[in-house]
Amino acid sequence: EDKVVQSPLSLVVHEGDTVTLNCSYEVTNFRSLLWYKQEKKAPTFLFMLTSSGIEKKSGRLSSILDKKELFSILNITATQTGDSAVYLCAVGYTGTASKLTFGTGTRLQVTL
Amino acid sequence: NAGVMQNPRHLVRRRGQEARLRCSPMKGHSHVYWYRQLPEEGLKFMVYLQKENIIDESGMPKERFSAEFPKEGPSILRIQQVVRGDSAAYFCASSPTAESGNTIYFGEGSWLTVV
């Protein structure tokens, strides 16, 4: 059975800290790994990674994929209270079906 | 992602009633996906549809749940004879094609509470 495992399950940091969120996967027909941010509503797309070793950046967020070791990390530098959310990792598959398999998420709380 | 419209946003049903959740994809998107999020759990794939076709329903419970995406109008997720365990957030997502569908965009969700 395909698995996507995120760690830690939850994290509390102070504003200004840097955090690293982890996502490991065991799936067949891997195509891509995606990161989403979920506040109390729709998951918001952050990154899609398909190639190993190529960092994607968006402001204070960055992510990288290691297809050999089957994991990805999401880094957030200089955290702000607005970064408080659940961060979801998902895996996409090759083929015509486009379902995603999600991890259970990492709940990040940034305090003042 | 604000373009994927779901309604109702919140729905309360008594056990045994039917729930109908609607989803209009983003403009130009013809592929629709339904996901369910139970409390404190990750999103679970339910079904993938194109216009008038169910492409992958491997995540749908075998009974009481059905989905459609007619030629005209929104996609509908229908839950018959709801039970307390159906209480969850139901998210719809869309993409323009199946290939780009690995980057899918979610709606705001419909929160179903069964009392």
Short mmCIF file of C-alpha atoms in Angstrom, two decimals:
data_model
loop_
_atom_site.label_atom_id
_atom_site.label_comp_id
_atom_site.label_asym_id
_atom_site.label_seq_id
_atom_site.Cartn_x
_atom_site.Cartn_y
_atom_site.Cartn_z
CA GLU A 1 0.00 0.00 0.00
CA ASP A 2 1.27 3.47 -0.87
CA LYS A 3 2.45 5.53 2.09
CA VAL A 4 3.24 9.18 2.63
CA VAL A 5 4.59 9.98 6.08
CA GLN A 6 5.14 13.46 7.43
CA SER A 7 7.13 14.51 10.46
CA PRO A 8 6.92 16.02 12.91
CA LEU A 9 3.16 15.78 13.44
CA SER A 10 3.16 19.17 15.09
CA LEU A 11 5.63 21.91 15.84
CA VAL A 12 5.60 25.12 17.85
CA VAL A 13 8.24 27.74 17.09
CA HIS A 14 8.88 31.38 17.83
CA GLU A 15 8.53 34.02 15.18
CA GLY A 16 11.81 34.37 13.32
CA ASP A 17 12.83 30.74 13.70
CA THR A 18 13.62 28.49 10.74
CA VAL A 19 11.72 25.23 10.43
CA THR A 20 12.19 22.10 8.36
CA LEU A 21 9.25 19.84 7.63
CA ASN A 22 9.81 16.31 6.39
CA CYS A 23 7.95 14.05 4.01
CA SER A 24 8.91 10.50 3.11
CA TYR A 25 7.08 8.26 0.69
CA GLU A 26 6.78 4.70 -0.52
CA VAL A 27 4.69 4.56 -3.66
CA THR A 28 4.60 2.85 -7.00
CA ASN A 29 4.50 4.86 -10.23
CA PHE A 30 5.80 8.02 -8.59
CA ARG A 31 5.57 11.14 -10.71
CA SER A 32 5.70 14.16 -8.44
CA LEU A 33 5.64 15.39 -4.87
CA LEU A 34 3.53 18.34 -3.92
CA TRP A 35 3.36 20.59 -0.89
CA TYR A 36 0.19 22.37 0.19
CA LYS A 37 -0.57 24.80 3.01
CA GLN A 38 -3.91 24.38 4.72
CA GLU A 39 -5.37 26.96 7.00
CA LYS A 40 -8.96 26.41 8.06
CA LYS A 41 -10.13 26.05 4.49
CA ALA A 42 -8.85 24.96 1.09
CA PRO A 43 -5.34 23.54 0.73
CA THR A 44 -3.25 26.11 -1.10
CA PHE A 45 -0.68 24.85 -3.59
CA LEU A 46 2.94 25.66 -2.71
CA PHE A 47 5.31 23.53 -4.78
CA MET A 48 5.43 20.62 -7.15
CA LEU A 49 8.71 18.70 -7.38
CA THR A 50 9.53 16.14 -10.01
CA SER A 51 13.33 16.12 -10.19
CA SER A 52 15.85 15.26 -7.51
CA GLY A 53 18.17 17.88 -6.13
CA ILE A 54 16.57 20.94 -7.68
CA GLU A 55 15.45 23.40 -5.03
CA LYS A 56 12.27 25.33 -5.56
CA LYS A 57 11.90 28.66 -3.79
CA SER A 58 9.08 31.04 -3.15
CA GLY A 59 9.93 33.88 -0.81
CA ARG A 60 10.82 32.41 2.58
CA LEU A 61 9.73 28.92 1.56
CA SER A 62 11.85 26.39 -0.26
CA SER A 63 11.63 22.69 -0.97
CA ILE A 64 13.77 19.94 -2.39
CA LEU A 65 13.18 16.34 -3.43
CA ASP A 66 15.46 13.32 -3.06
CA LYS A 67 14.14 10.54 -5.30
CA LYS A 68 16.87 8.13 -4.26
CA GLU A 69 16.11 8.36 -0.56
CA LEU A 70 12.39 8.96 -1.22
CA PHE A 71 11.86 12.10 0.77
CA SER A 72 11.33 15.82 0.52
CA ILE A 73 11.79 18.72 2.90
CA LEU A 74 10.01 22.02 3.15
CA ASN A 75 11.97 24.85 4.74
CA ILE A 76 10.49 28.04 6.07
CA THR A 77 12.93 30.74 7.14
CA ALA A 78 12.18 33.75 9.36
CA THR A 79 8.81 32.31 10.29
CA GLN A 80 5.85 34.62 10.86
CA THR A 81 2.58 34.05 12.68
CA GLY A 82 0.88 33.91 9.28
CA ASP A 83 2.82 30.74 8.54
CA SER A 84 0.78 28.93 11.18
CA ALA A 85 -1.09 26.21 9.30
CA VAL A 86 -1.10 22.53 8.48
CA TYR A 87 1.42 21.70 5.79
CA LEU A 88 0.42 18.78 3.61
CA CYS A 89 2.67 16.64 1.46
CA ALA A 90 1.17 14.65 -1.40
CA VAL A 91 2.43 12.29 -4.07
CA GLY A 92 1.17 12.23 -7.66
CA TYR A 93 1.33 9.29 -10.02
CA THR A 94 2.18 8.59 -13.62
CA GLY A 95 -0.58 7.45 -15.91
CA THR A 96 -3.88 9.01 -16.67
CA ALA A 97 -5.37 8.92 -13.19
CA SER A 98 -4.55 12.05 -11.29
CA LYS A 99 -5.32 11.16 -7.72
CA LEU A 100 -2.94 12.33 -5.04
CA THR A 101 -2.00 10.44 -1.89
CA PHE A 102 -1.63 12.80 1.04
CA GLY A 103 0.23 12.54 4.30
CA THR A 104 -1.55 13.48 7.50
CA GLY A 105 0.21 16.82 7.63
CA THR A 106 2.44 18.77 9.98
CA ARG A 107 0.67 21.32 12.14
CA LEU A 108 2.93 24.37 12.54
CA GLN A 109 2.22 27.03 15.12
CA VAL A 110 4.32 30.18 15.12
CA THR A 111 4.13 32.20 18.33
CA LEU A 112 5.20 35.75 19.08
CA ASN B 1 -7.71 28.13 -6.31
CA ALA B 2 -10.50 30.48 -5.34
CA GLY B 3 -12.00 29.59 -8.72
CA VAL B 4 -13.22 26.16 -7.61
CA MET B 5 -16.64 26.78 -6.13
CA GLN B 6 -18.25 24.44 -3.67
CA ASN B 7 -21.61 24.61 -2.00
CA PRO B 8 -22.94 24.38 0.51
CA ARG B 9 -20.02 25.34 2.70
CA HIS B 10 -21.66 23.81 5.73
CA LEU B 11 -24.37 21.18 5.80
CA VAL B 12 -26.08 19.51 8.74
CA ARG B 13 -28.00 16.31 8.16
CA ARG B 14 -29.75 13.88 10.46
CA ARG B 15 -28.80 10.22 10.27
CA GLY B 16 -30.56 8.57 7.36
CA GLN B 17 -30.96 11.72 5.27
CA GLU B 18 -29.24 12.44 1.99
CA ALA B 19 -26.45 14.93 1.45
CA ARG B 20 -25.67 16.54 -1.89
CA LEU B 21 -22.48 18.48 -2.34
CA ARG B 22 -21.84 20.54 -5.45
CA CYS B 23 -18.66 21.60 -7.14
CA SER B 24 -18.07 23.92 -10.08
CA PRO B 25 -14.49 23.63 -11.37
CA MET B 26 -12.29 26.51 -12.31
CA LYS B 27 -13.04 28.05 -15.69
CA GLY B 28 -11.43 25.97 -18.41
CA HIS B 29 -11.01 22.92 -16.18
CA SER B 30 -12.72 19.73 -17.25
CA HIS B 31 -11.30 17.34 -14.63
CA VAL B 32 -12.80 17.16 -11.17
CA TYR B 33 -11.62 15.32 -8.08
CA TRP B 34 -13.32 14.75 -4.74
CA TYR B 35 -11.38 14.27 -1.52
CA ARG B 36 -12.56 13.64 2.02
CA GLN B 37 -10.83 14.88 5.15
CA LEU B 38 -11.86 13.28 8.40
CA PRO B 39 -11.04 15.11 11.65
CA GLU B 40 -7.29 15.02 12.38
CA GLU B 41 -6.60 13.01 9.22
CA GLY B 42 -5.11 13.77 5.84
CA LEU B 43 -7.03 14.20 2.63
CA LYS B 44 -8.18 10.93 1.09
CA PHE B 45 -8.91 10.60 -2.61
CA MET B 46 -12.44 9.52 -3.42
CA VAL B 47 -13.17 9.91 -7.12
CA TYR B 48 -11.92 11.49 -10.33
CA LEU B 49 -14.36 12.55 -13.04
CA GLN B 50 -14.38 14.15 -16.42
CA LYS B 51 -17.52 15.44 -18.08
CA GLU B 52 -20.06 12.59 -18.12
CA ASN B 53 -17.41 10.02 -17.15
CA ILE B 54 -16.13 8.52 -13.93
CA ILE B 55 -12.43 7.86 -14.54
CA ASP B 56 -11.28 6.54 -11.16
CA GLU B 57 -13.58 5.80 -8.24
CA SER B 58 -11.14 3.63 -6.32
CA GLY B 59 -11.50 5.76 -3.18
CA MET B 60 -15.28 5.76 -3.04
CA PRO B 61 -17.02 3.70 -0.38
CA LYS B 62 -18.86 0.85 -2.03
CA GLU B 63 -22.28 1.81 -0.72
CA ARG B 64 -24.27 5.02 -0.29
CA PHE B 65 -21.77 7.26 -2.12
CA SER B 66 -22.03 8.32 -5.74
CA ALA B 67 -20.63 11.08 -7.91
CA GLU B 68 -21.44 12.59 -11.24
CA PHE B 69 -20.20 15.36 -13.49
CA PRO B 70 -22.90 16.00 -16.10
CA LYS B 71 -22.40 17.68 -19.42
CA GLU B 72 -24.02 20.80 -18.04
CA GLY B 73 -23.80 21.97 -14.46
CA PRO B 74 -21.64 21.21 -11.47
CA SER B 75 -20.21 17.95 -10.27
CA ILE B 76 -22.27 16.41 -7.47
CA LEU B 77 -21.17 14.13 -4.66
CA ARG B 78 -24.20 12.37 -3.22
CA ILE B 79 -24.27 10.54 0.09
CA GLN B 80 -27.40 8.55 0.81
CA GLN B 81 -28.58 7.52 4.28
CA VAL B 82 -25.83 9.44 6.02
CA VAL B 83 -24.26 8.11 9.22
CA ARG B 84 -22.23 9.91 11.89
CA GLY B 85 -19.00 8.58 10.36
CA ASP B 86 -19.71 10.56 7.19
CA SER B 87 -19.10 13.79 9.11
CA ALA B 88 -16.06 15.29 7.41
CA ALA B 89 -14.85 18.03 5.13
CA TYR B 90 -15.36 17.20 1.46
CA PHE B 91 -13.01 19.00 -0.88
CA CYS B 92 -13.39 19.30 -4.60
CA ALA B 93 -10.45 20.07 -6.86
CA SER B 94 -10.02 20.63 -10.55
CA SER B 95 -7.40 20.66 -13.27
CA PRO B 96 -7.41 21.54 -16.98
CA THR B 97 -6.04 18.19 -18.13
CA ALA B 98 -5.15 14.85 -16.61
CA GLU B 99 -1.46 15.39 -17.19
CA SER B 100 -1.32 18.70 -15.43
CA GLY B 101 -3.70 17.23 -12.93
CA ASN B 102 -0.89 16.43 -10.57
CA THR B 103 -1.11 20.15 -9.79
CA ILE B 104 -4.74 20.38 -8.77
CA TYR B 105 -6.48 23.33 -7.21
CA PHE B 106 -8.88 22.92 -4.33
CA GLY B 107 -12.15 24.55 -3.47
CA GLU B 108 -12.99 25.84 0.01
CA GLY B 109 -14.63 22.58 1.02
CA SER B 110 -18.04 21.49 2.23
CA TRP B 111 -18.27 20.61 5.92
CA LEU B 112 -20.84 17.90 6.52
CA THR B 113 -22.06 17.29 10.05
CA VAL B 114 -24.33 14.33 10.70
CA VAL B 115 -26.35 14.56 13.90
#
